[in-house]
Amino acid sequence: MTTTKFCTIDQVKAQLNTADGFTGDDAAIEQHIVNATALIRAFTRRDWETGTHTQYFDTQDINIAIRPGSAMARFTLKERPLQSITSVKYHTGGDFTNTDALTVDVEYRVDLAANQLIMYPSYMSRNLRSLQVVYVAGYEVDVTDTNLLLVDANLAAACAVQAAFSWRRVLNETSGKSQKQDRKGFANYKIGANGLVAEAQAMLRGKTRLLTGHNG
C-alpha cells in the first residue's frame, strides 16, 4: 500500500491564504493531505511511485500502430511518467524468455515527454509479433521528506486545492457556519461522486488510466 503524499502543508496554506507561521491546525491539515492524495490515486487509477512495469502489445495493437504513410509507430505506455525503457522484445519460440532484447536507437526510440515507445514500421512489418516492453515509470520520493512524492505541478496543486477545501469545509461545519461561507480562493466548489472538488479534478485531466485499450 502506498503512503506517500502529493503536497505539503505549506502548499495547502497557500491556498488558504493562511498567515506565515501559523501551525495551530497542521496536524489536521496533514490528514486532509493524506485523504486528498488517496482520492487522487483512486481517481487516476495510478499510484505514481517509481516502479518497474511490464506491458504487452499484441499483433492487433501493432497493426493499429503501423499507420499508412507514417514514418514511426508509437506505443503509449500505461504508467507515467516514463523514466526509461529496460527492454523491448518480440514474442518468438513460444515466449519472450529466450529472445534477445532489441537495441535502442536501432530498432526503437524513446519519447519520454510523450510516454511512448517509437518503433520503425519497416522493421515491425518484417517481425510482426506480440511485443513485451519492460520500463521504469513514476515519481521519486523526496530525499529530505520520505513521506512526500515529488509529483508534477498539476498533481501537487490538485492535492493542495482538495486538502484546503476539505479542511475549510470541516472548519465551517464545526463552527456552525453555512457551507456558502469562507470559500474565497476556490473557483469551483462542486464536489463529484468521487469526492474531488471540481477545481482539483480539472487539474487531473489527461492523467487518468483508462480501463480498456493500450492508449495509456
Coordinates of N, CA and C in Angstrom, one line a residue:
M1 N 0.8 -1.2 0.0 CA 0.0 0.0 0.0 C 0.9 1.3 0.0
T2 N 0.6 2.2 -0.9 CA 1.4 3.4 -1.0 C 0.9 4.4 0.1
T3 N 1.9 5.1 0.7 CA 1.5 6.0 1.7 C 2.1 7.4 1.5
T4 N 2.9 7.6 0.5 CA 3.4 9.0 0.3 C 2.3 10.0 -0.1
K5 N 2.6 11.2 0.2 CA 1.6 12.3 -0.1 C 2.1 13.1 -1.3
F6 N 1.1 13.9 -1.9 CA 1.4 14.6 -3.1 C 1.7 16.1 -2.9
C7 N 1.5 16.6 -1.7 CA 1.7 18.1 -1.5 C 2.1 18.3 0.0
T8 N 2.5 19.5 0.3 CA 2.9 19.8 1.6 C 1.9 20.7 2.3
I9 N 2.1 20.9 3.6 CA 1.3 21.8 4.4 C 1.4 23.2 3.9
D10 N 2.6 23.6 3.5 CA 2.8 25.0 3.1 C 2.0 25.2 1.8
Q11 N 1.9 24.2 0.9 CA 1.2 24.4 -0.4 C -0.3 24.5 -0.1
V12 N -0.8 23.8 0.9 CA -2.2 23.9 1.3 C -2.5 25.3 1.9
K13 N -1.6 25.7 2.7 CA -1.8 27.0 3.4 C -1.8 28.2 2.3
A14 N -1.0 28.0 1.3 CA -1.0 29.0 0.2 C -2.4 29.1 -0.4
Q15 N -3.1 28.0 -0.5 CA -4.5 28.0 -1.0 C -5.5 28.7 0.0
L16 N -5.1 28.6 1.3 CA -6.0 29.1 2.3 C -5.6 30.6 2.7
N17 N -4.5 31.1 2.1 CA -4.1 32.4 2.5 C -3.8 32.6 4.0
T18 N -3.3 31.5 4.5 CA -3.1 31.5 6.0 C -1.8 32.2 6.3
A19 N -1.8 33.0 7.4 CA -0.6 33.8 7.7 C 0.6 32.9 8.0
D20 N 1.8 33.4 7.6 CA 3.0 32.7 7.8 C 3.2 32.4 9.3
G21 N 3.7 31.2 9.6 CA 4.0 30.9 11.0 C 2.8 30.2 11.7
F22 N 1.7 30.2 11.1 CA 0.5 29.6 11.7 C 0.7 28.0 11.7
T23 N 0.6 27.4 12.9 CA 0.8 26.0 13.0 C -0.3 25.3 13.8
G24 N -1.3 26.0 14.2 CA -2.3 25.5 15.1 C -3.1 24.3 14.5
D25 N -3.3 24.2 13.2 CA -4.0 23.1 12.6 C -3.2 22.3 11.7
D26 N -1.9 22.3 11.9 CA -1.0 21.5 11.0 C -1.4 20.0 11.0
A27 N -1.7 19.4 12.1 CA -2.0 18.0 12.2 C -3.2 17.7 11.4
A28 N -4.2 18.6 11.5 CA -5.5 18.4 10.8 C -5.3 18.5 9.3
I29 N -4.5 19.5 8.9 CA -4.2 19.8 7.5 C -3.5 18.6 6.9
E30 N -2.6 18.0 7.7 CA -1.8 16.9 7.2 C -2.7 15.7 6.9
Q31 N -3.7 15.5 7.7 CA -4.7 14.4 7.5 C -5.5 14.7 6.2
H32 N -5.8 15.9 6.0 CA -6.6 16.3 4.8 C -5.7 16.0 3.5
I33 N -4.4 16.3 3.7 CA -3.4 16.0 2.6 C -3.4 14.5 2.3
V34 N -3.4 13.7 3.3 CA -3.4 12.2 3.1 C -4.7 11.8 2.4
N35 N -5.8 12.3 2.9 CA -7.1 12.0 2.2 C -7.2 12.5 0.8
A36 N -6.7 13.7 0.5 CA -6.7 14.2 -0.8 C -5.8 13.3 -1.8
T37 N -4.7 12.9 -1.3 CA -3.8 12.1 -2.1 C -4.5 10.8 -2.4
A38 N -5.1 10.2 -1.4 CA -5.8 8.9 -1.7 C -6.9 9.1 -2.7
L39 N -7.7 10.2 -2.7 CA -8.7 10.4 -3.6 C -8.1 10.6 -5.0
I40 N -7.0 11.2 -5.2 CA -6.3 11.4 -6.5 C -5.8 10.1 -7.0
R41 N -5.3 9.3 -6.2 CA -4.8 7.9 -6.6 C -6.0 7.1 -7.1
A42 N -7.1 7.2 -6.4 CA -8.3 6.4 -6.8 C -8.9 6.9 -8.1
F43 N -8.9 8.3 -8.3 CA -9.5 8.9 -9.4 C -8.6 8.6 -10.7
T44 N -7.3 8.7 -10.5 CA -6.4 8.5 -11.7 C -6.1 7.0 -11.9
R45 N -6.4 6.2 -11.0 CA -6.1 4.7 -11.0 C -4.6 4.5 -11.2
R46 N -3.8 5.3 -10.5 CA -2.4 5.2 -10.5 C -1.9 5.4 -9.1
D47 N -0.7 4.7 -8.8 CA -0.1 5.0 -7.5 C 0.9 6.2 -7.7
W48 N 1.6 6.3 -8.8 CA 2.5 7.3 -9.2 C 3.9 7.1 -8.6
E49 N 4.2 6.2 -7.7 CA 5.5 5.9 -7.3 C 6.4 5.3 -8.4
T50 N 7.7 5.5 -8.3 CA 8.6 4.9 -9.3 C 8.6 3.3 -9.1
G51 N 8.5 2.6 -10.2 CA 8.5 1.2 -10.2 C 8.8 0.6 -11.6
T52 N 9.1 -0.6 -11.7 CA 9.4 -1.3 -13.0 C 8.1 -2.0 -13.4
H53 N 7.7 -1.8 -14.6 CA 6.4 -2.4 -15.2 C 6.7 -3.1 -16.5
T54 N 5.8 -4.1 -16.7 CA 5.9 -4.8 -18.0 C 4.5 -4.7 -18.7
Q55 N 4.6 -4.3 -19.9 CA 3.4 -4.1 -20.7 C 3.5 -4.9 -22.0
Y56 N 2.4 -5.5 -22.5 CA 2.4 -6.3 -23.7 C 1.5 -5.6 -24.7
F57 N 1.9 -5.7 -26.0 CA 1.1 -5.2 -27.1 C 1.0 -6.4 -28.1
D58 N -0.3 -6.8 -28.4 CA -0.5 -7.9 -29.3 C -0.4 -7.5 -30.8
T59 N -0.6 -8.4 -31.7 CA -0.5 -8.2 -33.1 C -1.5 -7.1 -33.5
Q60 N -2.7 -7.1 -32.9 CA -3.7 -6.1 -33.3 C -3.2 -4.7 -32.9
D61 N -2.6 -4.6 -31.7 CA -2.0 -3.3 -31.3 C -1.0 -2.8 -32.3
I62 N -0.1 -3.8 -32.7 CA 1.0 -3.5 -33.6 C 0.4 -3.0 -35.0
N63 N -0.6 -3.7 -35.5 CA -1.2 -3.4 -36.8 C -1.8 -2.0 -36.7
I64 N -2.4 -1.7 -35.6 CA -3.0 -0.3 -35.4 C -1.9 0.7 -35.4
A65 N -0.8 0.4 -34.8 CA 0.3 1.4 -34.6 C 1.0 1.7 -36.0
I66 N 1.0 0.7 -36.9 CA 1.6 0.9 -38.2 C 0.6 1.6 -39.1
R67 N 0.6 2.9 -39.1 CA -0.4 3.6 -39.9 C 0.2 3.9 -41.3
P68 N -0.6 3.8 -42.3 CA -0.1 4.0 -43.7 C 0.5 5.4 -43.8
G69 N 1.7 5.4 -44.4 CA 2.4 6.6 -44.6 C 3.2 7.2 -43.4
S70 N 3.0 6.5 -42.3 CA 3.7 7.0 -41.1 C 5.2 6.6 -41.0
A71 N 6.1 7.5 -40.6 CA 7.5 7.1 -40.5 C 7.8 6.3 -39.3
M72 N 6.9 6.5 -38.3 CA 7.1 5.8 -37.0 C 5.8 5.2 -36.5
A73 N 5.9 4.1 -35.7 CA 4.8 3.6 -35.0 C 5.0 3.9 -33.5
R74 N 3.9 4.4 -32.9 CA 4.0 4.8 -31.5 C 3.2 4.0 -30.6
F75 N 3.8 3.6 -29.4 CA 3.1 2.8 -28.4 C 3.1 3.5 -27.1
T76 N 1.9 3.9 -26.6 CA 1.9 4.7 -25.4 C 1.9 3.7 -24.2
L77 N 2.8 4.0 -23.2 CA 2.9 3.1 -22.1 C 2.0 3.6 -21.0
K78 N 1.4 2.7 -20.2 CA 0.4 3.0 -19.3 C 0.8 3.8 -18.1
E79 N 2.0 3.4 -17.5 CA 2.4 4.0 -16.3 C 3.2 5.3 -16.6
R80 N 3.0 6.3 -15.7 CA 3.6 7.6 -16.0 C 4.2 8.2 -14.8
P81 N 5.2 9.2 -14.9 CA 5.8 9.5 -16.2 C 6.9 8.5 -16.5
L82 N 7.1 8.2 -17.8 CA 8.2 7.3 -18.3 C 9.5 7.8 -17.9
Q83 N 10.4 7.0 -17.3 CA 11.7 7.4 -17.0 C 12.7 6.7 -17.9
S84 N 12.5 5.5 -18.2 CA 13.4 4.7 -19.1 C 12.8 3.4 -19.5
I85 N 13.3 2.9 -20.6 CA 12.9 1.6 -21.1 C 14.0 0.6 -20.8
T86 N 13.7 -0.5 -20.1 CA 14.7 -1.5 -19.7 C 14.9 -2.5 -20.9
S87 N 13.8 -3.0 -21.5 CA 14.0 -3.9 -22.6 C 12.7 -3.9 -23.5
V88 N 12.9 -4.2 -24.8 CA 11.8 -4.4 -25.7 C 12.1 -5.8 -26.4
K89 N 11.1 -6.7 -26.4 CA 11.3 -8.0 -27.0 C 10.1 -8.4 -27.8
Y90 N 10.3 -9.1 -28.9 CA 9.3 -9.7 -29.7 C 9.0 -11.1 -29.2
H91 N 7.8 -11.6 -29.4 CA 7.4 -13.0 -29.0 C 8.0 -14.0 -30.0
T92 N 8.9 -14.8 -29.6 CA 9.5 -15.8 -30.5 C 9.6 -17.1 -29.8
G93 N 9.5 -18.2 -30.5 CA 9.7 -19.5 -29.9 C 8.8 -19.8 -28.7
G94 N 7.6 -19.2 -28.7 CA 6.6 -19.5 -27.7 C 6.6 -18.6 -26.5
D95 N 7.6 -17.8 -26.3 CA 7.6 -16.9 -25.2 C 8.7 -15.8 -25.4
F96 N 8.8 -14.9 -24.4 CA 9.8 -13.8 -24.5 C 11.1 -14.2 -23.8
T97 N 11.2 -15.3 -23.1 CA 12.3 -15.6 -22.2 C 13.6 -15.6 -22.9
N98 N 13.6 -16.3 -24.1 CA 14.9 -16.6 -24.7 C 15.1 -15.6 -25.9
T99 N 14.4 -14.5 -26.0 CA 14.5 -13.6 -27.1 C 15.5 -12.4 -26.7
D100 N 16.4 -12.1 -27.5 CA 17.3 -11.0 -27.2 C 16.5 -9.7 -27.3
A101 N 16.9 -8.8 -26.4 CA 16.2 -7.5 -26.4 C 16.6 -6.7 -27.6
L102 N 15.7 -5.9 -28.2 CA 16.0 -5.0 -29.3 C 16.9 -3.9 -28.8
T103 N 17.5 -3.3 -29.8 CA 18.5 -2.2 -29.5 C 18.0 -0.8 -29.6
V104 N 18.1 0.0 -28.6 CA 17.6 1.3 -28.6 C 18.4 2.1 -29.7
D105 N 17.7 3.0 -30.4 CA 18.3 3.8 -31.5 C 18.6 3.0 -32.7
V106 N 18.3 1.7 -32.7 CA 18.4 0.9 -33.9 C 17.1 0.4 -34.3
E107 N 16.4 -0.4 -33.4 CA 15.1 -0.9 -33.7 C 14.0 0.0 -33.1
Y108 N 14.3 0.8 -32.1 CA 13.3 1.6 -31.5 C 13.9 2.9 -30.9
R109 N 13.1 3.8 -30.6 CA 13.5 5.0 -29.8 C 12.5 5.3 -28.7
V110 N 12.9 6.2 -27.8 CA 12.1 6.5 -26.6 C 11.7 8.0 -26.7
D111 N 10.4 8.3 -26.5 CA 9.9 9.7 -26.3 C 9.4 9.8 -24.9
L112 N 10.3 10.3 -24.0 CA 9.9 10.4 -22.6 C 8.8 11.4 -22.4
A113 N 8.8 12.5 -23.1 CA 7.8 13.5 -22.9 C 6.4 13.0 -23.3
A114 N 6.3 12.2 -24.3 CA 5.0 11.6 -24.8 C 4.7 10.3 -24.1
N115 N 5.6 9.8 -23.3 CA 5.4 8.5 -22.6 C 5.2 7.4 -23.6
Q116 N 6.1 7.4 -24.7 CA 5.9 6.5 -25.8 C 7.2 5.7 -26.2
L117 N 7.0 4.5 -26.6 CA 8.0 3.7 -27.3 C 7.7 4.0 -28.8
I118 N 8.8 4.3 -29.6 CA 8.6 4.5 -31.0 C 9.4 3.5 -31.8
M119 N 8.8 2.8 -32.7 CA 9.4 1.8 -33.5 C 9.3 2.1 -35.0
Y120 N 10.2 1.5 -35.7 CA 10.2 1.7 -37.2 C 9.3 0.7 -37.9
P121 N 8.3 1.2 -38.6 CA 7.3 0.3 -39.2 C 7.9 -0.8 -40.2
S122 N 9.0 -0.4 -40.9 CA 9.6 -1.3 -41.8 C 10.2 -2.5 -41.1
Y123 N 10.8 -2.3 -39.9 CA 11.3 -3.4 -39.1 C 10.1 -4.2 -38.5
M124 N 9.1 -3.5 -38.0 CA 8.0 -4.2 -37.4 C 7.2 -5.1 -38.4
S125 N 7.1 -4.6 -39.6 CA 6.4 -5.4 -40.7 C 7.1 -6.7 -41.0
R126 N 8.4 -6.7 -40.8 CA 9.2 -7.9 -41.1 C 9.1 -8.9 -39.8
N127 N 8.8 -8.3 -38.7 CA 8.9 -9.1 -37.4 C 7.6 -8.9 -36.6
L128 N 6.5 -9.0 -37.3 CA 5.2 -8.7 -36.7 C 4.8 -9.8 -35.7
R129 N 5.0 -9.5 -34.5 CA 4.7 -10.5 -33.4 C 4.2 -9.6 -32.2
S130 N 3.7 -10.3 -31.2 CA 3.4 -9.5 -30.0 C 4.7 -9.0 -29.3
L131 N 4.5 -7.9 -28.5 CA 5.6 -7.2 -28.0 C 5.6 -7.1 -26.5
Q132 N 6.8 -7.2 -25.9 CA 6.9 -7.1 -24.5 C 7.8 -5.9 -24.2
V133 N 7.3 -4.9 -23.4 CA 8.1 -3.8 -23.0 C 8.2 -3.7 -21.5
V134 N 9.5 -3.7 -21.0 CA 9.8 -3.5 -19.6 C 10.3 -2.1 -19.4
Y135 N 9.7 -1.4 -18.5 CA 10.1 0.0 -18.4 C 10.0 0.5 -16.9
V136 N 10.6 1.6 -16.7 CA 10.6 2.3 -15.4 C 9.8 3.6 -15.5
A137 N 8.8 3.7 -14.6 CA 8.0 4.9 -14.6 C 7.6 5.3 -13.2
G138 N 7.2 6.6 -13.1 CA 6.7 7.1 -11.8 C 7.6 8.3 -11.3
Y139 N 7.2 8.8 -10.1 CA 7.9 9.9 -9.5 C 8.7 9.4 -8.3
E140 N 9.8 10.1 -8.0 CA 10.7 9.8 -6.9 C 10.2 10.4 -5.6
V141 N 10.6 9.8 -4.5 CA 10.4 10.3 -3.2 C 11.4 11.4 -2.8
D142 N 10.9 12.4 -2.2 CA 11.8 13.5 -1.7 C 12.8 13.0 -0.7
V143 N 14.1 13.2 -1.0 CA 15.1 12.6 -0.1 C 15.1 13.3 1.3
T144 N 14.6 14.5 1.4 CA 14.5 15.2 2.6 C 13.2 15.0 3.4
D145 N 12.2 14.4 2.7 CA 10.9 14.1 3.3 C 10.4 12.8 2.6
T146 N 10.7 11.7 3.3 CA 10.3 10.4 2.6 C 8.8 10.1 2.6
N147 N 8.0 11.0 3.2 CA 6.6 10.9 3.1 C 6.0 11.7 1.9
L148 N 6.9 12.4 1.2 CA 6.5 13.3 0.1 C 6.9 12.7 -1.3
L149 N 6.0 12.6 -2.2 CA 6.4 12.2 -3.6 C 6.5 13.4 -4.4
L150 N 7.6 13.5 -5.2 CA 7.9 14.7 -6.0 C 7.1 14.6 -7.3
V151 N 5.8 14.8 -7.2 CA 4.9 14.8 -8.4 C 5.0 16.1 -9.2
D152 N 4.4 16.1 -10.4 CA 4.4 17.3 -11.2 C 3.5 18.3 -10.6
A153 N 3.5 19.5 -11.2 CA 2.8 20.7 -10.6 C 1.3 20.5 -10.5
N154 N 0.7 19.9 -11.5 CA -0.7 19.7 -11.5 C -1.2 18.7 -10.4
L155 N -0.5 17.6 -10.2 CA -0.8 16.7 -9.2 C -0.7 17.3 -7.8
A156 N 0.4 18.1 -7.6 CA 0.6 18.8 -6.3 C -0.5 19.8 -6.1
A157 N -0.8 20.6 -7.1 CA -1.8 21.6 -7.0 C -3.2 21.0 -6.7
A158 N -3.5 19.9 -7.4 CA -4.8 19.3 -7.1 C -4.9 18.8 -5.7
C159 N -3.8 18.2 -5.2 CA -3.8 17.8 -3.8 C -3.9 19.0 -2.8
A160 N -3.3 20.1 -3.1 CA -3.3 21.2 -2.2 C -4.8 21.8 -2.2
V161 N -5.3 22.0 -3.4 CA -6.7 22.5 -3.5 C -7.7 21.6 -2.8
Q162 N -7.6 20.3 -3.0 CA -8.5 19.4 -2.4 C -8.4 19.4 -0.9
A163 N -7.2 19.4 -0.4 CA -6.9 19.4 1.1 C -7.4 20.7 1.7
A164 N -7.1 21.8 1.0 CA -7.5 23.1 1.6 C -9.0 23.2 1.6
F165 N -9.7 22.8 0.6 CA -11.2 22.9 0.6 C -11.8 22.0 1.6
S166 N -11.3 20.7 1.8 CA -11.9 19.8 2.8 C -11.6 20.3 4.2
W167 N -10.4 20.9 4.4 CA -10.1 21.4 5.7 C -11.0 22.6 6.0
R168 N -11.2 23.5 5.1 CA -12.1 24.6 5.3 C -13.6 24.2 5.5
R169 N -14.0 23.2 4.8 CA -15.4 22.7 4.9 C -15.6 22.2 6.3
V170 N -14.7 21.4 6.8 CA -14.8 20.8 8.2 C -14.8 21.9 9.2
L171 N -13.9 22.9 9.0 CA -13.9 24.0 9.9 C -15.2 24.8 10.0
N172 N -15.8 25.0 8.8 CA -17.1 25.7 8.8 C -18.2 24.9 9.5
E173 N -18.1 23.6 9.3 CA -19.2 22.7 9.9 C -19.0 22.7 11.4
T174 N -17.8 22.6 11.9 CA -17.6 22.6 13.3 C -17.9 23.9 14.0
S175 N -17.8 25.0 13.2 CA -18.1 26.3 13.8 C -19.5 26.8 13.6
G176 N -20.3 25.9 12.9 CA -21.7 26.2 12.7 C -22.0 27.2 11.6
K177 N -21.0 27.4 10.7 CA -21.1 28.4 9.6 C -21.8 27.7 8.4
S178 N -22.4 28.5 7.6 CA -23.1 28.0 6.4 C -22.0 27.5 5.4
Q179 N -22.4 26.5 4.6 CA -21.4 26.0 3.6 C -21.2 27.0 2.5
K180 N -22.0 28.0 2.5 CA -21.8 29.1 1.4 C -20.7 30.1 1.9
Q181 N -20.2 30.0 3.1 CA -19.3 31.0 3.6 C -17.8 30.5 3.5
D182 N -16.9 31.4 3.5 CA -15.5 31.1 3.6 C -15.0 30.2 2.5
R183 N -15.5 30.4 1.3 CA -15.0 29.7 0.1 C -14.1 30.5 -0.8
K184 N -13.7 31.7 -0.4 CA -12.9 32.6 -1.2 C -11.6 31.9 -1.6
G185 N -11.2 32.0 -2.8 CA -9.9 31.4 -3.3 C -10.1 30.2 -4.1
F186 N -11.4 29.7 -4.1 CA -11.7 28.5 -4.9 C -12.6 28.9 -6.1
A187 N -12.3 28.4 -7.3 CA -13.1 28.8 -8.4 C -14.3 28.0 -8.6
N188 N -14.3 26.7 -8.2 CA -15.4 25.9 -8.4 C -15.5 24.9 -7.2
Y189 N -16.7 24.9 -6.5 CA -16.8 24.2 -5.3 C -17.6 22.9 -5.4
K190 N -18.1 22.6 -6.6 CA -18.9 21.4 -6.8 C -18.1 20.2 -6.5
I191 N -18.6 19.3 -5.7 CA -17.9 18.0 -5.3 C -18.5 16.9 -6.1
G192 N -17.7 16.1 -6.8 CA -18.2 15.0 -7.6 C -18.4 13.8 -6.7
A193 N -19.0 12.7 -7.4 CA -19.2 11.5 -6.7 C -17.9 10.8 -6.2
N194 N -16.8 11.2 -6.9 CA -15.5 10.6 -6.5 C -14.9 11.3 -5.3
G195 N -15.6 12.4 -4.8 CA -15.1 13.1 -3.6 C -14.2 14.3 -3.9
L196 N -13.8 14.5 -5.1 CA -12.9 15.6 -5.5 C -13.7 16.8 -5.8
V197 N -13.2 18.0 -5.3 CA -13.8 19.2 -5.7 C -13.5 19.5 -7.2
A198 N -14.4 20.1 -7.9 CA -14.2 20.2 -9.4 C -12.9 20.9 -9.8
E199 N -12.5 21.9 -9.0 CA -11.2 22.6 -9.4 C -10.0 21.6 -9.3
A200 N -10.0 20.8 -8.4 CA -8.9 19.8 -8.3 C -9.0 18.8 -9.4
Q201 N -10.2 18.3 -9.6 CA -10.4 17.3 -10.7 C -10.0 17.8 -12.1
A202 N -10.2 19.1 -12.3 CA -9.8 19.7 -13.6 C -8.3 19.6 -13.8
M203 N -7.6 19.7 -12.7 CA -6.1 19.7 -12.8 C -5.6 18.3 -13.1
L204 N -6.5 17.3 -13.0 CA -6.1 15.9 -13.3 C -6.4 15.4 -14.7
R205 N -6.9 16.3 -15.5 CA -7.4 15.9 -16.8 C -6.2 15.4 -17.6
G206 N -6.4 14.2 -18.2 CA -5.4 13.5 -19.0 C -4.5 12.6 -18.2
K207 N -4.7 12.6 -16.9 CA -3.8 11.8 -16.0 C -4.4 10.4 -15.6
T208 N -5.7 10.2 -16.0 CA -6.4 9.0 -15.5 C -6.1 7.8 -16.4
R209 N -5.8 6.7 -15.8 CA -5.5 5.5 -16.6 C -6.9 5.0 -17.1
L210 N -7.0 4.7 -18.4 CA -8.2 4.2 -19.0 C -8.4 2.7 -18.7
L211 N -9.6 2.3 -18.6 CA -9.9 0.9 -18.2 C -9.7 -0.1 -19.4
T212 N -9.7 0.4 -20.6 CA -9.5 -0.5 -21.8 C -8.5 0.0 -22.7
G213 N -8.0 -0.8 -23.5 CA -7.1 -0.4 -24.6 C -5.6 -0.2 -24.1
H214 N -4.8 0.2 -25.0 CA -3.4 0.4 -24.7 C -3.0 1.8 -24.9
N215 N -3.9 2.8 -24.7 CA -3.6 4.1 -25.0 C -3.1 4.9 -23.8
G216 N -2.8 4.2 -22.7 CA -2.2 4.9 -21.6 C -3.2 5.4 -20.6

